[in-house]
mmCIF file of C-alpha atoms and ligand atoms in Angstrom:
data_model
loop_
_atom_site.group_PDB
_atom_site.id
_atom_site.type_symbol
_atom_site.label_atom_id
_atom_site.label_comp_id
_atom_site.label_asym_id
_atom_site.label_seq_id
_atom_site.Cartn_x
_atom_site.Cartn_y
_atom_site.Cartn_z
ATOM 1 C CA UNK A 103 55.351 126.034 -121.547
ATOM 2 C CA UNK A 104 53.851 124.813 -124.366
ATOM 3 C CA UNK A 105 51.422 122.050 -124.764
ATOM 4 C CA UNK A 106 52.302 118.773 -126.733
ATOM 5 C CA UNK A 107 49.425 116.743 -127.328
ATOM 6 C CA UNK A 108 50.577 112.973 -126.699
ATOM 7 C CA UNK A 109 49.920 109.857 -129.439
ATOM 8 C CA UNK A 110 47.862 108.101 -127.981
ATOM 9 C CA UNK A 111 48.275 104.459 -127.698
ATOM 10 C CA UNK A 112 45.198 101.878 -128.858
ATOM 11 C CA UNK A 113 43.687 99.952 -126.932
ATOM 12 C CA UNK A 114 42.917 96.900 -127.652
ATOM 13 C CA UNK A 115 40.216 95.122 -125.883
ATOM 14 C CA UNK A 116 41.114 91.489 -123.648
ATOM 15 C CA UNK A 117 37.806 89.997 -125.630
ATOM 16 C CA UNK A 118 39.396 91.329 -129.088
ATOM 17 C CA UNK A 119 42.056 89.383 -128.359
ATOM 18 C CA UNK A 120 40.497 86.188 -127.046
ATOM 19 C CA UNK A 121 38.174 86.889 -130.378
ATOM 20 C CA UNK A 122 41.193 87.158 -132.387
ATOM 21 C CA UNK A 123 43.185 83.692 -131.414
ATOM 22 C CA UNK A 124 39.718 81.837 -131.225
ATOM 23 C CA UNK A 125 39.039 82.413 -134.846
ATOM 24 C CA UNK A 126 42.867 82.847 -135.983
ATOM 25 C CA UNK A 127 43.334 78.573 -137.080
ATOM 26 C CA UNK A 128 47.081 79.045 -137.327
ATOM 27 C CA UNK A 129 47.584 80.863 -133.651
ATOM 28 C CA UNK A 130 44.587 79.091 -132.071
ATOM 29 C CA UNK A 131 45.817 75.822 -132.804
ATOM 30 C CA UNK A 132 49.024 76.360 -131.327
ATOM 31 C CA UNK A 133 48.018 77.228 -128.343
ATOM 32 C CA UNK A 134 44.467 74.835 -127.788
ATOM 33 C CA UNK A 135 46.601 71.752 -128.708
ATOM 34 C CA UNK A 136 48.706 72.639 -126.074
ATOM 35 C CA UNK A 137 45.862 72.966 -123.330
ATOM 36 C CA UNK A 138 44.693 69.806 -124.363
ATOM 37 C CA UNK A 139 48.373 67.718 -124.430
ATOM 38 C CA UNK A 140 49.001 69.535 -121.414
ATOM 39 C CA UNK A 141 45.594 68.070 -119.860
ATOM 40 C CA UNK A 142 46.425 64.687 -121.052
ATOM 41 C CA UNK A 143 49.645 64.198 -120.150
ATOM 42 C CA UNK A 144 48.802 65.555 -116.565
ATOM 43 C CA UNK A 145 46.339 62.532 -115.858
ATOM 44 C CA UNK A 146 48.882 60.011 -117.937
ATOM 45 C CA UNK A 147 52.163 61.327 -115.512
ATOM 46 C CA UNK A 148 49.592 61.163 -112.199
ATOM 47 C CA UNK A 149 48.943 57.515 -113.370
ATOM 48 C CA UNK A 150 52.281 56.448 -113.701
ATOM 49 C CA UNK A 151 53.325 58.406 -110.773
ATOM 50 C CA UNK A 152 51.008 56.947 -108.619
ATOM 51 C CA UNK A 153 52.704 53.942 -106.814
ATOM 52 C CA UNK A 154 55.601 55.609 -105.660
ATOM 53 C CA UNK A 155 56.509 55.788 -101.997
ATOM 54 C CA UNK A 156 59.746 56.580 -101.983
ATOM 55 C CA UNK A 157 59.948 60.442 -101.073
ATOM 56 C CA UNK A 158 62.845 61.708 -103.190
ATOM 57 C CA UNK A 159 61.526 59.518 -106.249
ATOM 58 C CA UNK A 160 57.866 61.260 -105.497
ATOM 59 C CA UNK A 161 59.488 64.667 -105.670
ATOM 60 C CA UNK A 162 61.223 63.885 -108.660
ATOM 61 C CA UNK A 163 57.662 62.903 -110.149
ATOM 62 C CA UNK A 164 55.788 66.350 -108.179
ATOM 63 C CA UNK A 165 58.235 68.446 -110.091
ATOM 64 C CA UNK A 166 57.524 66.879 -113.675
ATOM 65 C CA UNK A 167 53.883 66.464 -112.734
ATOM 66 C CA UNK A 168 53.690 70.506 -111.920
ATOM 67 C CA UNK A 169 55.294 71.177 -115.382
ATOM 68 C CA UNK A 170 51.965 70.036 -117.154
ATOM 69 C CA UNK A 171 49.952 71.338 -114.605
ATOM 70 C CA UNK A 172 52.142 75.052 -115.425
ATOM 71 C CA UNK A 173 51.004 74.369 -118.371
ATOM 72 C CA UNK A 174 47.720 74.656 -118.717
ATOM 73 C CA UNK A 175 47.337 77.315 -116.596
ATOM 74 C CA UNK A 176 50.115 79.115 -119.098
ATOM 75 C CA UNK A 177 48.137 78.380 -122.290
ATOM 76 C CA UNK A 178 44.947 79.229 -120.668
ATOM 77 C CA UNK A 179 46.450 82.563 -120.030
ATOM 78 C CA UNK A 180 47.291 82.737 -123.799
ATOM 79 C CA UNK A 181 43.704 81.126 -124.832
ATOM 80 C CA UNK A 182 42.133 83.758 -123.059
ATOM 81 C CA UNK A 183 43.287 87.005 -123.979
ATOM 82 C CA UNK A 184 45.268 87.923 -120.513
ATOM 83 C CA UNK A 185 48.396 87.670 -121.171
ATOM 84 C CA UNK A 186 48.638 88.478 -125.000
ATOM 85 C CA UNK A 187 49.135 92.577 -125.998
ATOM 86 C CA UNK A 188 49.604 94.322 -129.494
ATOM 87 C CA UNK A 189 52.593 95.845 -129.339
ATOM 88 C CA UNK A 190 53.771 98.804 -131.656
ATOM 89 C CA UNK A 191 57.582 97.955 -132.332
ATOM 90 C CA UNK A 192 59.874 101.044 -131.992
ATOM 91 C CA UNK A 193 62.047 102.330 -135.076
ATOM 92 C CA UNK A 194 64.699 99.896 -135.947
ATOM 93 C CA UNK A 195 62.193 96.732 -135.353
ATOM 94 C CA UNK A 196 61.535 95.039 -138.580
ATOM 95 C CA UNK A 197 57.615 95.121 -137.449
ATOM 96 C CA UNK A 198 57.701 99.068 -136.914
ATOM 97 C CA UNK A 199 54.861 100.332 -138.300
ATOM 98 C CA UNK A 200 53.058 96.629 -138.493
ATOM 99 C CA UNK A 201 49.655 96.638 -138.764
ATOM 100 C CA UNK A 202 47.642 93.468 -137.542
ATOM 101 C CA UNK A 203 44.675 92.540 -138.521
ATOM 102 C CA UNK A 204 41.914 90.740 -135.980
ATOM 103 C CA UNK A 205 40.779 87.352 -136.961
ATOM 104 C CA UNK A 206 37.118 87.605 -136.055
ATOM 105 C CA UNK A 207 36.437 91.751 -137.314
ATOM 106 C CA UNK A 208 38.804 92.533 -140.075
ATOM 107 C CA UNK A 209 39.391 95.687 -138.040
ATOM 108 C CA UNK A 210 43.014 96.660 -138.327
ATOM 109 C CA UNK A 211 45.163 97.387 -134.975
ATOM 110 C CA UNK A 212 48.923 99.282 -135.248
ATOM 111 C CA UNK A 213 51.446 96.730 -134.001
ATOM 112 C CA UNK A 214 52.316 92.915 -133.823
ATOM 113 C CA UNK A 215 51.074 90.705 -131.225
ATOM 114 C CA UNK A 216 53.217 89.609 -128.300
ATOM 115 C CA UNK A 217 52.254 86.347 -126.701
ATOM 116 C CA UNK A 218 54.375 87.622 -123.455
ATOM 117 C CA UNK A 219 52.280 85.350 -120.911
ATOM 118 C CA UNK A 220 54.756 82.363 -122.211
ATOM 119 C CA UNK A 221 58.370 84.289 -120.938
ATOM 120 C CA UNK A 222 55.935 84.914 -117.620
ATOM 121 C CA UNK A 223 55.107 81.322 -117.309
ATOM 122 C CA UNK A 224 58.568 80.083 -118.526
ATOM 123 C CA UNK A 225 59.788 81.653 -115.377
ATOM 124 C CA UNK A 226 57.746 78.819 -113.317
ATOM 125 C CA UNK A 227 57.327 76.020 -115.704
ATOM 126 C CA UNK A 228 61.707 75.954 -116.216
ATOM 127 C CA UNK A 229 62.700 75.735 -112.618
ATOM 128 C CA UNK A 230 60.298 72.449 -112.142
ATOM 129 C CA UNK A 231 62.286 71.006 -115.250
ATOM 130 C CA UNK A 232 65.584 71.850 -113.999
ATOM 131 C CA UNK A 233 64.690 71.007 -110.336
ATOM 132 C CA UNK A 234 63.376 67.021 -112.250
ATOM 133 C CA UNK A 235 66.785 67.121 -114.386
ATOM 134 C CA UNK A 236 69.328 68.088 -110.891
ATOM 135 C CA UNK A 237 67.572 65.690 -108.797
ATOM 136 C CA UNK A 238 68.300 63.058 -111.526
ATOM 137 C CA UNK A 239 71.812 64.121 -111.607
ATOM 138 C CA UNK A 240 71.803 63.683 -107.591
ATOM 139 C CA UNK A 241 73.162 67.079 -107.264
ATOM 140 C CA UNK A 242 73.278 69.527 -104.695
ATOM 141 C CA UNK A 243 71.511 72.342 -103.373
ATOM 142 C CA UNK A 244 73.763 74.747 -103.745
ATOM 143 C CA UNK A 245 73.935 73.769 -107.737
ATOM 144 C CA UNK A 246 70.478 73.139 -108.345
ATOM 145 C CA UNK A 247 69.076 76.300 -106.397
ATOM 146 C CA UNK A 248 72.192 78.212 -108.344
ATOM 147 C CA UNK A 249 70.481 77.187 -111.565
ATOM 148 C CA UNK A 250 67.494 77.621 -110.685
ATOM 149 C CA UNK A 251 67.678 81.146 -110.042
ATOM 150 C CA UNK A 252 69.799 82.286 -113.126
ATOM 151 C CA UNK A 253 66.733 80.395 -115.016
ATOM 152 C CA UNK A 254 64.252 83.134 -113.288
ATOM 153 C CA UNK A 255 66.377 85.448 -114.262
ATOM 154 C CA UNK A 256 66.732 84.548 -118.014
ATOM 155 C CA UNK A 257 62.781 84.153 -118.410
ATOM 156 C CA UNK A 258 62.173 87.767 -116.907
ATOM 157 C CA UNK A 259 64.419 89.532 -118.603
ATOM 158 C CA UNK A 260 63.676 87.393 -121.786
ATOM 159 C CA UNK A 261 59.763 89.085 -121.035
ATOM 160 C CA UNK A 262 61.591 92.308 -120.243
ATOM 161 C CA UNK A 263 62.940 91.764 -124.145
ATOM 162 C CA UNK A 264 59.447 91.007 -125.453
ATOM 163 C CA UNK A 265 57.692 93.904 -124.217
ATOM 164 C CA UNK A 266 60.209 96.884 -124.186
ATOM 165 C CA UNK A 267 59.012 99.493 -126.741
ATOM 166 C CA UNK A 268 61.090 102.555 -126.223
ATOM 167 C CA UNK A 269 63.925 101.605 -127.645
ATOM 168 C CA UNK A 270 64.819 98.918 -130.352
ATOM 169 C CA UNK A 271 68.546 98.616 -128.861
ATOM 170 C CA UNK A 272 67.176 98.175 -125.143
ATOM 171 C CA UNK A 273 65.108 94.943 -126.761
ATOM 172 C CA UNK A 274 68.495 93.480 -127.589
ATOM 173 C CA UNK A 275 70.052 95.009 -124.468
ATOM 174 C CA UNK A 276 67.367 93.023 -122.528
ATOM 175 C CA UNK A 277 67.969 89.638 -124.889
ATOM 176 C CA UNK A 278 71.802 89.736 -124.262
ATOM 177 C CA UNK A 279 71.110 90.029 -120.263
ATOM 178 C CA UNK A 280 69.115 86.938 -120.528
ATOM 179 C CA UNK A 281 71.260 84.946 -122.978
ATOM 180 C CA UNK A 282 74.052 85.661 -120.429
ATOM 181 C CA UNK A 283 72.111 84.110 -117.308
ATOM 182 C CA UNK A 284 71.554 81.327 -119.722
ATOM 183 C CA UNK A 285 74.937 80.491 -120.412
ATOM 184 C CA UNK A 286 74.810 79.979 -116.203
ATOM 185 C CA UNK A 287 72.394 77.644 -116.465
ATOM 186 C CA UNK A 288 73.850 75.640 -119.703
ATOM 187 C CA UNK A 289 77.178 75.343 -118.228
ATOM 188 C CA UNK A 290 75.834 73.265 -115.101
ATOM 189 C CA UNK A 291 74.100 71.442 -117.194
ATOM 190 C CA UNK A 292 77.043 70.394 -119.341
ATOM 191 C CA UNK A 293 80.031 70.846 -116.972
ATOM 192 C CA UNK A 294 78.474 70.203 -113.292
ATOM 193 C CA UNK A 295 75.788 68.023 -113.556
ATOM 194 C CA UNK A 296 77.146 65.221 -115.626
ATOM 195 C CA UNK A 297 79.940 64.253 -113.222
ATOM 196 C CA UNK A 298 77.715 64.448 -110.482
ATOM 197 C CA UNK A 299 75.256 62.364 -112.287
ATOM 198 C CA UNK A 300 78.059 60.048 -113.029
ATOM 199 C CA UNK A 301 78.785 59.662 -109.328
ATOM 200 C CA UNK A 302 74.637 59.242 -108.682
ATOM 201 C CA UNK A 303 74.941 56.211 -111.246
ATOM 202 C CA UNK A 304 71.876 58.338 -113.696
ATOM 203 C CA UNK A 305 74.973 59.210 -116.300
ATOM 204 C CA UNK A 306 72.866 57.469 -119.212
ATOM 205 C CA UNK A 307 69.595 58.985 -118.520
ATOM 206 C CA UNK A 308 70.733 61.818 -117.608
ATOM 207 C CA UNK A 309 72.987 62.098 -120.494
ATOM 208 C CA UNK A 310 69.853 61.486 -122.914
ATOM 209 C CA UNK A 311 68.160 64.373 -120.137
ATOM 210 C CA UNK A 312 71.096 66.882 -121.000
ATOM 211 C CA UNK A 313 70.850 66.649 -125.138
ATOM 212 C CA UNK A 314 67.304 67.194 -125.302
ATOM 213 C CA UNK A 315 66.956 69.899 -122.801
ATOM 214 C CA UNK A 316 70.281 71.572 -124.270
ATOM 215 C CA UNK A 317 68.952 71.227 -127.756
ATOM 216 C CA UNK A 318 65.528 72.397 -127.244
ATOM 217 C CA UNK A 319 66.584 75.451 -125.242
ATOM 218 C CA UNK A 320 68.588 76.863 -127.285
ATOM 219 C CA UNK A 321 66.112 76.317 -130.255
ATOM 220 C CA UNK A 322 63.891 78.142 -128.061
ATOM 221 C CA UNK A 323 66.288 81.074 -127.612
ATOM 222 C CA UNK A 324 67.027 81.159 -131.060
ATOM 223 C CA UNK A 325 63.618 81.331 -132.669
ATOM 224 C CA UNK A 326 62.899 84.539 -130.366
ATOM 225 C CA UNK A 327 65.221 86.086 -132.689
ATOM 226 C CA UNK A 328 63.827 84.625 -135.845
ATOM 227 C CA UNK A 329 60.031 85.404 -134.635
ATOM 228 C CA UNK A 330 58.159 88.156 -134.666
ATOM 229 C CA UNK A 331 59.688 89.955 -131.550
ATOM 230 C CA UNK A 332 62.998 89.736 -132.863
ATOM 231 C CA UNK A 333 64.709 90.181 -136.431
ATOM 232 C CA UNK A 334 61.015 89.081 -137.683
ATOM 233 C CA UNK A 335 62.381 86.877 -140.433
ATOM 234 C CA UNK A 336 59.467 84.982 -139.478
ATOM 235 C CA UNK A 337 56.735 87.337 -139.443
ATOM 236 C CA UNK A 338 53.997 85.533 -138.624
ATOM 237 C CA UNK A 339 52.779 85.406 -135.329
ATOM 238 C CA UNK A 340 50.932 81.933 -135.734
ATOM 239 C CA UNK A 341 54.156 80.469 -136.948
ATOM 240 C CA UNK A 342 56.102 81.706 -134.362
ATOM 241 C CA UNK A 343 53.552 80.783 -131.726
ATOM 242 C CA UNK A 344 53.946 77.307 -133.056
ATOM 243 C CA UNK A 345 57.343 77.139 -133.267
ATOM 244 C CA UNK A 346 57.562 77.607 -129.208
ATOM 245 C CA UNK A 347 54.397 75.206 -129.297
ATOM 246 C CA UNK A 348 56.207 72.439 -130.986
ATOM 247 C CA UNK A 349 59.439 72.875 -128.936
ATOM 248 C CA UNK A 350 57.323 72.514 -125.851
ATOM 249 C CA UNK A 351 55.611 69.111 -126.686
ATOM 250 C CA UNK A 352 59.407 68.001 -126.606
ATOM 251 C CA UNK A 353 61.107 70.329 -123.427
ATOM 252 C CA UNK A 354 58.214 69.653 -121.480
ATOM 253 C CA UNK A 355 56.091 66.026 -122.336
ATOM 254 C CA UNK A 356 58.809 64.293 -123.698
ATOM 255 C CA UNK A 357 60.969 64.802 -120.798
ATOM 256 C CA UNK A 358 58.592 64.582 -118.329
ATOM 257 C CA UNK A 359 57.347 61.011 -119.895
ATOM 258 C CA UNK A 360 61.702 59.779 -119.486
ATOM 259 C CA UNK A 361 62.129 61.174 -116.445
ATOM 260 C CA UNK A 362 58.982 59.544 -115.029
ATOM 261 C CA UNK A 363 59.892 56.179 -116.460
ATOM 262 C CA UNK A 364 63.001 56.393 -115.591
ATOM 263 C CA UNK A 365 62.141 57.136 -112.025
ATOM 264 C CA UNK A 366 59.221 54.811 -111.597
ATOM 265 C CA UNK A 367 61.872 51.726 -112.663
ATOM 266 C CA UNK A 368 64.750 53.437 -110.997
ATOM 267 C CA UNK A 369 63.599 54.136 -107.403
ATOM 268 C CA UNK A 370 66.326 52.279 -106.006
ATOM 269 C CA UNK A 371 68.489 54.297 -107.631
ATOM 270 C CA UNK A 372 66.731 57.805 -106.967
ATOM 271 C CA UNK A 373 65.970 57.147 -103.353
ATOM 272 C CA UNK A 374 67.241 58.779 -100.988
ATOM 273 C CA UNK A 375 66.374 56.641 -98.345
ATOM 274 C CA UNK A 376 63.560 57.060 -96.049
ATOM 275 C CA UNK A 377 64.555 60.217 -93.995
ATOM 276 C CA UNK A 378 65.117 62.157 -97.547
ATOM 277 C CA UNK A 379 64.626 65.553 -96.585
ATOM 278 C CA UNK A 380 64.539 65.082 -92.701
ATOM 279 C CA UNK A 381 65.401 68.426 -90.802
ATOM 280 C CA UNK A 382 65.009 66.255 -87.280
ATOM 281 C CA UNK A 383 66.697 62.475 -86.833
ATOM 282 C CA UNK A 384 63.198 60.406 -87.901
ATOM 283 C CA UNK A 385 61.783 57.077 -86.519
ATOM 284 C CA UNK A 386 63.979 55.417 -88.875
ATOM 285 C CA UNK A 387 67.246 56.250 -87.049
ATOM 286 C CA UNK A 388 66.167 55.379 -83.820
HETATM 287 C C1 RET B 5 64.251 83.810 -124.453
HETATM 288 C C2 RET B 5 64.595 85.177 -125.082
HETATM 289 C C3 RET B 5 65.697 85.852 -124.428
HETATM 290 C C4 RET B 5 66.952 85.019 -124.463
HETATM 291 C C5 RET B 5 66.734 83.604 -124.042
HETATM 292 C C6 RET B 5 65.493 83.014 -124.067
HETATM 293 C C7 RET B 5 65.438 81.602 -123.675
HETATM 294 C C8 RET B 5 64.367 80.865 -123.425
HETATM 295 C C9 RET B 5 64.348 79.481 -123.052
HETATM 296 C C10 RET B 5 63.111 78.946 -122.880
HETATM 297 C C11 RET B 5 62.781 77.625 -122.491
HETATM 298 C C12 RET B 5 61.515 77.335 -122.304
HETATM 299 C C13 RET B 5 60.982 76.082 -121.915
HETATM 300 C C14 RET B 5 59.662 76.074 -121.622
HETATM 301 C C15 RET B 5 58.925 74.968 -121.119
HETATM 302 O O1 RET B 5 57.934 75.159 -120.474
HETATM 303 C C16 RET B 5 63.381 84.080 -123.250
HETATM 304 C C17 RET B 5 63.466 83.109 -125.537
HETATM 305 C C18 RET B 5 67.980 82.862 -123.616
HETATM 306 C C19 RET B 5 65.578 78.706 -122.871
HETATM 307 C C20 RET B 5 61.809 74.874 -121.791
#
């Protein structure tokens, strides 16, 4: 047998990389920003949230509430180093053979860098949106849970597609397995949820709910392929980080601020009544 001596991979250091998006303005920004909005908008949702009694209005307002607090845990990840690797792309990838090189040594590293802790943190921050948008729509279990799950599945596979290296076909095999359990969730958005939201009496907020979410996430989905993971016609990792950034203010703070207004103005309408969620007959019904 002979003896093949392996390539060996680079390493680069956690405090490179917490180096590199600290003194990277482009990158940094797009993720600091975030920490902060995501701070903000915690206290300014816990404030408006804060004289509700009803329960199925308060878990309406938990579940927009968490996606901020997601958040900053998510970017924090980012911020630090964790949850960011360089990557070399395999043969195929437009960013084969990339070079990057760190913001705070000028040393140059093979590969791009992934920002993969976002598809991880998708995979928490998405259900609490979609769990906000089907309790709007006065859905059921069975739908909501349904969706919620096929969203799981499209943000782990969609970090499966981010940080597969063998092969460049399995990257796309990986993005076309997630794209499919989107489709899932996109078609109770548009074809379930609306009638039941019609029933609910939400069909206008909800409807406003359904454009923005269906918008954004698909922007999101398409601007992997644009970004650096993908075809790369946008090469830069900064830009690409802030492209996800900028979606997020909207997916995420902007529909977290309607659905809490909505709710907090609504709670007749929301309520579902004071044994909401009762697995024994309460005082109520006695
Ligand atoms: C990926 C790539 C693989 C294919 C698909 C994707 C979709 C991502 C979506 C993300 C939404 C994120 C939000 C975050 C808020 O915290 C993973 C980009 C379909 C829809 C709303």
């Amino acid at each position: 047998m002979s003896h093949i001596p392996l390539p060996v991979a680079q390493q680069v250091s956690q405090e490179a990389l917490f180096q590199h998006v600290l003194n990277d303005p482009l990158l940094g920004s797009s993720i600091y920003v975030n920490i902060a909005l995501a701070g903000l908008t915690l206290l300014v949702f816990v404030a408006m949230a804060r004289g509700l009694v009803d329960p199925r209005a308060k878990l309406i307002a938990v579940s927009v509430i968490g996606i901020s607090a997601v958040s900053i845990a998510s970017y924090t990840g980012l911020a630090s180093g964790l949850t960011i690797s360089v990557l070399e792309m395999p043969a195929g990838h437009a960013m084969d053979g990339a070079v990057t090189e760190l913001a705070h040594s000028g040393d140059t590293v093979d590969g791009t860098i992934s920002l993969w802790g976002r598809y991880l943190t998708w995979a928490l921050s998405t259900p609490l949106i979609l769990l906000a948008l089907g309790l709007i729509a006065g859905s059921n279990l069975t739908k909501i849970v349904t969706a919620i799950l096929f969203d799981i599945g499209v943000m782990i596979t969609g970090l499966a597609a981010a940080l597969t290296t063998s092969s460049y076909a399995m990257r796309w095999v990986w993005y076309g397995i997630s794209v499919t359990f989107f489709l899932v969730v996109i078609y109770i958005i548009l074809f379930e949820w609306p009638r039941d939201a019609r029933a609910a009496g939400t069909a206008d907020i909800f409807n406003t709910l359904k454009v923005l979410t269906v918008v954004l996430w698909f922007g999101y989905t398409i601007w992997w392929g644009l970004g650096n993971e993908g075809l790369a016609l946008i090469e830069s990792v900064g830009l690409t980080s802030w492209g996800y950034s900028a979606f997020d203010v909207l997916a995420k703070y902007l529909f977290s601020f309607l659905v809490l207004r909505y709710v907090v103005n609504n709670v007749e309408t929301v309520s579902g009544g004071p044994n909401f969620g009762r697995t024994r007959p309460g005082r109520n019904e006695d």
